[in-house]
mmCIF file of C-alpha atoms in Angstrom:
data_model
loop_
_atom_site.group_PDB
_atom_site.id
_atom_site.type_symbol
_atom_site.label_atom_id
_atom_site.label_comp_id
_atom_site.label_asym_id
_atom_site.label_seq_id
_atom_site.Cartn_x
_atom_site.Cartn_y
_atom_site.Cartn_z
ATOM 1 C CA UNK E 1 -23.903 -25.359 -15.821
ATOM 2 C CA UNK E 2 -21.020 -27.876 -15.889
ATOM 3 C CA UNK E 3 -21.815 -28.760 -19.506
ATOM 4 C CA UNK E 4 -22.057 -25.122 -20.546
ATOM 5 C CA UNK E 5 -18.898 -24.234 -18.606
ATOM 6 C CA UNK E 6 -17.049 -27.007 -20.450
ATOM 7 C CA UNK E 7 -17.903 -25.052 -23.617
ATOM 8 C CA UNK E 8 -16.643 -21.817 -21.921
ATOM 9 C CA UNK E 9 -20.106 -20.409 -21.147
ATOM 10 C CA UNK E 10 -20.179 -18.782 -17.723
ATOM 11 C CA UNK E 11 -22.676 -16.648 -15.834
ATOM 12 C CA UNK E 12 -21.480 -13.038 -15.968
ATOM 13 C CA UNK E 13 -24.718 -11.341 -15.002
ATOM 14 C CA UNK E 14 -28.462 -11.622 -14.800
ATOM 15 C CA UNK E 15 -31.379 -9.825 -16.381
ATOM 16 C CA UNK E 16 -30.365 -6.894 -18.534
ATOM 17 C CA UNK E 17 -26.646 -7.034 -17.764
ATOM 18 C CA UNK E 18 -25.488 -8.521 -21.061
ATOM 19 C CA UNK E 19 -28.164 -6.972 -23.252
ATOM 20 C CA UNK E 20 -26.963 -3.493 -22.328
ATOM 21 C CA UNK E 21 -23.298 -4.325 -22.682
ATOM 22 C CA UNK E 22 -22.450 -4.534 -18.975
ATOM 23 C CA UNK E 23 -21.031 -8.051 -19.130
ATOM 24 C CA UNK E 24 -17.700 -6.617 -20.190
ATOM 25 C CA UNK E 25 -15.959 -5.195 -23.231
ATOM 26 C CA UNK E 26 -14.857 -7.087 -26.306
ATOM 27 C CA UNK E 27 -11.202 -8.068 -26.217
ATOM 28 C CA UNK E 28 -8.901 -5.458 -27.744
ATOM 29 C CA UNK E 29 -7.985 -7.832 -30.589
ATOM 30 C CA UNK E 30 -11.642 -8.299 -31.564
ATOM 31 C CA UNK E 31 -12.496 -4.611 -31.191
ATOM 32 C CA UNK E 32 -9.458 -3.598 -33.246
ATOM 33 C CA UNK E 33 -10.304 -6.135 -35.986
ATOM 34 C CA UNK E 34 -13.880 -4.805 -36.206
ATOM 35 C CA UNK E 35 -12.687 -1.197 -36.494
ATOM 36 C CA UNK E 36 -9.721 -1.784 -38.821
ATOM 37 C CA UNK E 37 -11.693 -3.967 -41.229
ATOM 38 C CA UNK E 38 -14.989 -2.068 -40.934
ATOM 39 C CA UNK E 39 -16.725 -5.336 -40.032
ATOM 40 C CA UNK E 40 -20.391 -5.674 -39.210
ATOM 41 C CA UNK E 41 -20.175 -7.599 -35.950
ATOM 42 C CA UNK E 42 -23.248 -9.618 -34.985
ATOM 43 C CA UNK E 43 -24.878 -10.479 -31.662
ATOM 44 C CA UNK E 44 -27.696 -12.893 -30.942
ATOM 45 C CA UNK E 45 -29.605 -12.074 -27.782
ATOM 46 C CA UNK E 46 -32.742 -13.180 -26.015
ATOM 47 C CA UNK E 47 -33.599 -9.672 -24.860
ATOM 48 C CA UNK E 48 -36.561 -7.615 -25.906
ATOM 49 C CA UNK E 49 -34.931 -5.041 -28.175
ATOM 50 C CA UNK E 50 -32.426 -5.291 -30.979
ATOM 51 C CA UNK E 51 -30.812 -2.116 -32.202
ATOM 52 C CA UNK E 52 -27.326 -1.148 -33.269
ATOM 53 C CA UNK E 53 -24.935 -1.038 -30.341
ATOM 54 C CA UNK E 54 -27.345 -2.821 -27.970
ATOM 55 C CA UNK E 55 -24.833 -5.402 -26.726
ATOM 56 C CA UNK E 56 -21.680 -3.404 -27.476
ATOM 57 C CA UNK E 57 -21.019 -0.142 -29.314
ATOM 58 C CA UNK E 58 -19.023 -2.068 -31.948
ATOM 59 C CA UNK E 59 -21.790 -4.616 -32.604
ATOM 60 C CA UNK E 60 -23.947 -3.231 -35.392
ATOM 61 C CA UNK E 61 -26.280 -6.169 -36.107
ATOM 62 C CA UNK E 62 -28.339 -7.702 -33.314
ATOM 63 C CA UNK E 63 -30.813 -10.538 -33.675
ATOM 64 C CA UNK E 64 -33.409 -11.766 -31.193
ATOM 65 C CA UNK E 65 -33.688 -15.494 -30.500
ATOM 66 C CA UNK E 66 -34.748 -17.861 -27.748
ATOM 67 C CA UNK E 67 -32.078 -18.544 -25.094
ATOM 68 C CA UNK E 68 -31.293 -22.031 -26.514
ATOM 69 C CA UNK E 69 -30.812 -20.538 -29.993
ATOM 70 C CA UNK E 70 -28.506 -17.881 -28.544
ATOM 71 C CA UNK E 71 -26.345 -20.709 -27.189
ATOM 72 C CA UNK E 72 -26.575 -22.658 -30.473
ATOM 73 C CA UNK E 73 -25.338 -19.682 -32.508
ATOM 74 C CA UNK E 74 -22.580 -19.061 -29.969
ATOM 75 C CA UNK E 75 -21.459 -22.677 -30.235
ATOM 76 C CA UNK E 76 -21.439 -22.381 -34.034
ATOM 77 C CA UNK E 77 -19.580 -19.079 -33.769
ATOM 78 C CA UNK E 78 -21.304 -17.662 -36.825
ATOM 79 C CA UNK E 79 -24.675 -16.522 -38.126
ATOM 80 C CA UNK E 80 -24.409 -17.575 -41.759
ATOM 81 C CA UNK E 81 -25.484 -21.176 -41.340
ATOM 82 C CA UNK E 82 -28.690 -23.132 -41.692
ATOM 83 C CA UNK E 83 -29.314 -24.562 -38.241
ATOM 84 C CA UNK E 84 -31.582 -27.236 -39.709
ATOM 85 C CA UNK E 85 -28.965 -28.764 -42.036
ATOM 86 C CA UNK E 86 -25.479 -27.608 -40.985
ATOM 87 C CA UNK E 87 -23.536 -28.759 -37.911
ATOM 88 C CA UNK E 88 -22.878 -26.384 -35.020
ATOM 89 C CA UNK E 89 -19.455 -27.928 -34.577
ATOM 90 C CA UNK E 90 -17.851 -31.203 -33.604
ATOM 91 C CA UNK E 91 -17.691 -33.134 -30.343
ATOM 92 C CA UNK E 92 -14.493 -34.321 -28.637
ATOM 93 C CA UNK E 93 -14.287 -37.329 -30.955
ATOM 94 C CA UNK E 94 -14.709 -35.205 -34.080
ATOM 95 C CA UNK E 95 -18.323 -36.226 -34.814
ATOM 96 C CA UNK E 96 -20.497 -33.422 -36.163
ATOM 97 C CA UNK E 97 -23.063 -32.017 -33.706
ATOM 98 C CA UNK E 98 -26.313 -30.605 -35.054
ATOM 99 C CA UNK E 99 -28.931 -28.445 -33.379
ATOM 100 C CA UNK E 100 -31.299 -31.428 -33.398
ATOM 101 C CA UNK E 101 -28.754 -33.320 -31.261
ATOM 102 C CA UNK E 102 -28.797 -30.784 -28.428
ATOM 103 C CA UNK E 103 -32.312 -29.279 -28.720
ATOM 104 C CA UNK E 104 -34.520 -30.414 -25.828
ATOM 105 C CA UNK E 105 -37.772 -32.207 -26.566
ATOM 106 C CA UNK E 106 -41.059 -30.611 -25.434
ATOM 107 C CA UNK E 107 -41.204 -33.311 -22.723
ATOM 108 C CA UNK E 108 -37.713 -32.377 -21.439
ATOM 109 C CA UNK E 109 -38.652 -28.693 -21.301
ATOM 110 C CA UNK E 110 -41.933 -29.398 -19.503
ATOM 111 C CA UNK E 111 -40.159 -31.693 -17.051
ATOM 112 C CA UNK E 112 -37.487 -29.059 -16.275
ATOM 113 C CA UNK E 113 -40.145 -26.390 -15.733
ATOM 114 C CA UNK E 114 -42.183 -28.665 -13.441
ATOM 115 C CA UNK E 115 -39.061 -29.512 -11.396
ATOM 116 C CA UNK E 116 -37.839 -25.941 -11.007
ATOM 117 C CA UNK E 117 -40.849 -23.598 -11.066
ATOM 118 C CA UNK E 118 -43.737 -23.531 -8.624
ATOM 119 C CA UNK E 119 -46.550 -21.211 -7.624
ATOM 120 C CA UNK E 120 -44.903 -20.385 -4.304
ATOM 121 C CA UNK E 121 -41.950 -18.786 -6.087
ATOM 122 C CA UNK E 122 -44.230 -16.226 -7.705
ATOM 123 C CA UNK E 123 -46.103 -15.557 -4.470
ATOM 124 C CA UNK E 124 -42.811 -14.973 -2.648
ATOM 125 C CA UNK E 125 -41.267 -12.766 -5.337
ATOM 126 C CA UNK E 126 -44.312 -10.771 -6.420
ATOM 127 C CA UNK E 127 -46.590 -10.863 -3.368
ATOM 128 C CA UNK E 128 -45.296 -7.523 -2.117
ATOM 129 C CA UNK E 129 -43.632 -6.255 -5.267
ATOM 130 C CA UNK E 130 -44.808 -2.658 -4.955
ATOM 131 C CA UNK E 131 -43.357 -2.168 -1.465
ATOM 132 C CA UNK E 132 -39.840 -3.234 -2.332
ATOM 133 C CA UNK E 133 -37.108 -3.951 0.141
ATOM 134 C CA UNK E 134 -35.266 -1.553 2.441
ATOM 135 C CA UNK E 135 -32.821 -0.513 -0.309
ATOM 136 C CA UNK E 136 -35.645 0.187 -2.746
ATOM 137 C CA UNK E 137 -37.538 2.321 -0.232
ATOM 138 C CA UNK E 138 -34.378 4.375 0.504
ATOM 139 C CA UNK E 139 -33.822 5.355 -3.147
ATOM 140 C CA UNK E 140 -34.189 9.093 -3.684
ATOM 141 C CA UNK E 141 -37.141 9.977 -5.865
ATOM 142 C CA UNK E 142 -36.800 13.304 -7.696
ATOM 143 C CA UNK E 143 -39.942 15.371 -7.978
ATOM 144 C CA UNK E 144 -40.098 15.723 -11.741
ATOM 145 C CA UNK E 145 -42.188 14.391 -14.577
ATOM 146 C CA UNK E 146 -39.006 13.983 -16.683
ATOM 147 C CA UNK E 147 -36.242 11.458 -16.168
ATOM 148 C CA UNK E 148 -32.951 13.079 -15.140
ATOM 149 C CA UNK E 149 -30.520 11.491 -17.623
ATOM 150 C CA UNK E 150 -27.040 11.022 -16.201
ATOM 151 C CA UNK E 151 -24.567 11.578 -19.030
ATOM 152 C CA UNK E 152 -21.929 9.583 -17.086
ATOM 153 C CA UNK E 153 -24.138 6.520 -16.575
ATOM 154 C CA UNK E 154 -22.884 3.228 -17.969
ATOM 155 C CA UNK E 155 -26.253 1.632 -17.274
ATOM 156 C CA UNK E 156 -29.059 3.812 -18.598
ATOM 157 C CA UNK E 157 -28.459 5.915 -21.694
ATOM 158 C CA UNK E 158 -30.778 8.385 -23.350
ATOM 159 C CA UNK E 159 -31.733 6.717 -26.668
ATOM 160 C CA UNK E 160 -30.178 8.727 -29.528
ATOM 161 C CA UNK E 161 -33.473 8.899 -31.428
ATOM 162 C CA UNK E 162 -34.890 11.084 -28.624
ATOM 163 C CA UNK E 163 -32.143 13.719 -28.956
ATOM 164 C CA UNK E 164 -33.607 16.903 -30.461
ATOM 165 C CA UNK E 165 -37.038 15.255 -30.765
ATOM 166 C CA UNK E 166 -39.765 17.836 -30.449
ATOM 167 C CA UNK E 167 -42.701 17.242 -28.125
ATOM 168 C CA UNK E 168 -45.056 18.030 -30.990
ATOM 169 C CA UNK E 169 -44.343 16.234 -34.308
ATOM 170 C CA UNK E 170 -43.826 18.196 -37.497
ATOM 171 C CA UNK E 171 -46.764 18.204 -39.938
ATOM 172 C CA UNK E 172 -46.728 15.527 -42.644
ATOM 173 C CA UNK E 173 -45.269 16.600 -45.963
ATOM 174 C CA UNK E 174 -44.768 15.015 -49.367
ATOM 175 C CA UNK E 175 -41.532 13.133 -49.963
ATOM 176 C CA UNK E 176 -39.347 14.323 -52.840
ATOM 177 C CA UNK E 177 -36.145 12.929 -54.347
ATOM 178 C CA UNK E 178 -36.781 9.350 -53.299
ATOM 179 C CA UNK E 179 -36.304 6.679 -55.953
ATOM 180 C CA UNK E 180 -38.979 3.992 -56.071
ATOM 181 C CA UNK E 181 -38.435 0.606 -57.733
ATOM 182 C CA UNK E 182 -39.336 0.784 -61.423
ATOM 183 C CA UNK E 183 -39.737 4.582 -61.409
ATOM 184 C CA UNK E 184 -37.240 7.287 -62.212
ATOM 185 C CA UNK E 185 -36.035 9.584 -59.435
ATOM 186 C CA UNK E 186 -37.845 12.924 -59.273
#
């Protein structure tokens, strides 16, 4: 962490916190610039879904990458670069720093995993996973087959593509008025 903190990377949450926008809002200056200039702001995340607004309502383009690539793009501060040939930035002495300079070797990754992960960790964490702790067991469980969406929640939102979705899909129909490459519009 000291090396990441020197680059102004800090832990603000774990798990889904950042991927659902709960690590905090964009600064007013950035949010205003996005709105006033109709910018397509970009996020790179290591989560499991990438859709518009995933990280922040103002971030329209989201790309999935491994955690080290998320950091590499953040260091570069932009998405429009070729990580294999262009520098991410410069070090304190002004020398260009490339992804290849900071990317760990397979041996370094394996060594870090061996030093920090062991079988006992999984036994401890998942050995009694379905019982949960005292707090988990005290959670109220509504008797319903449908999730009770809380419109005021800042954590779980009803995906917009489910709004007005019928339980039974409409029958398939022919498409009309759609231009296809090389063919006139009908």
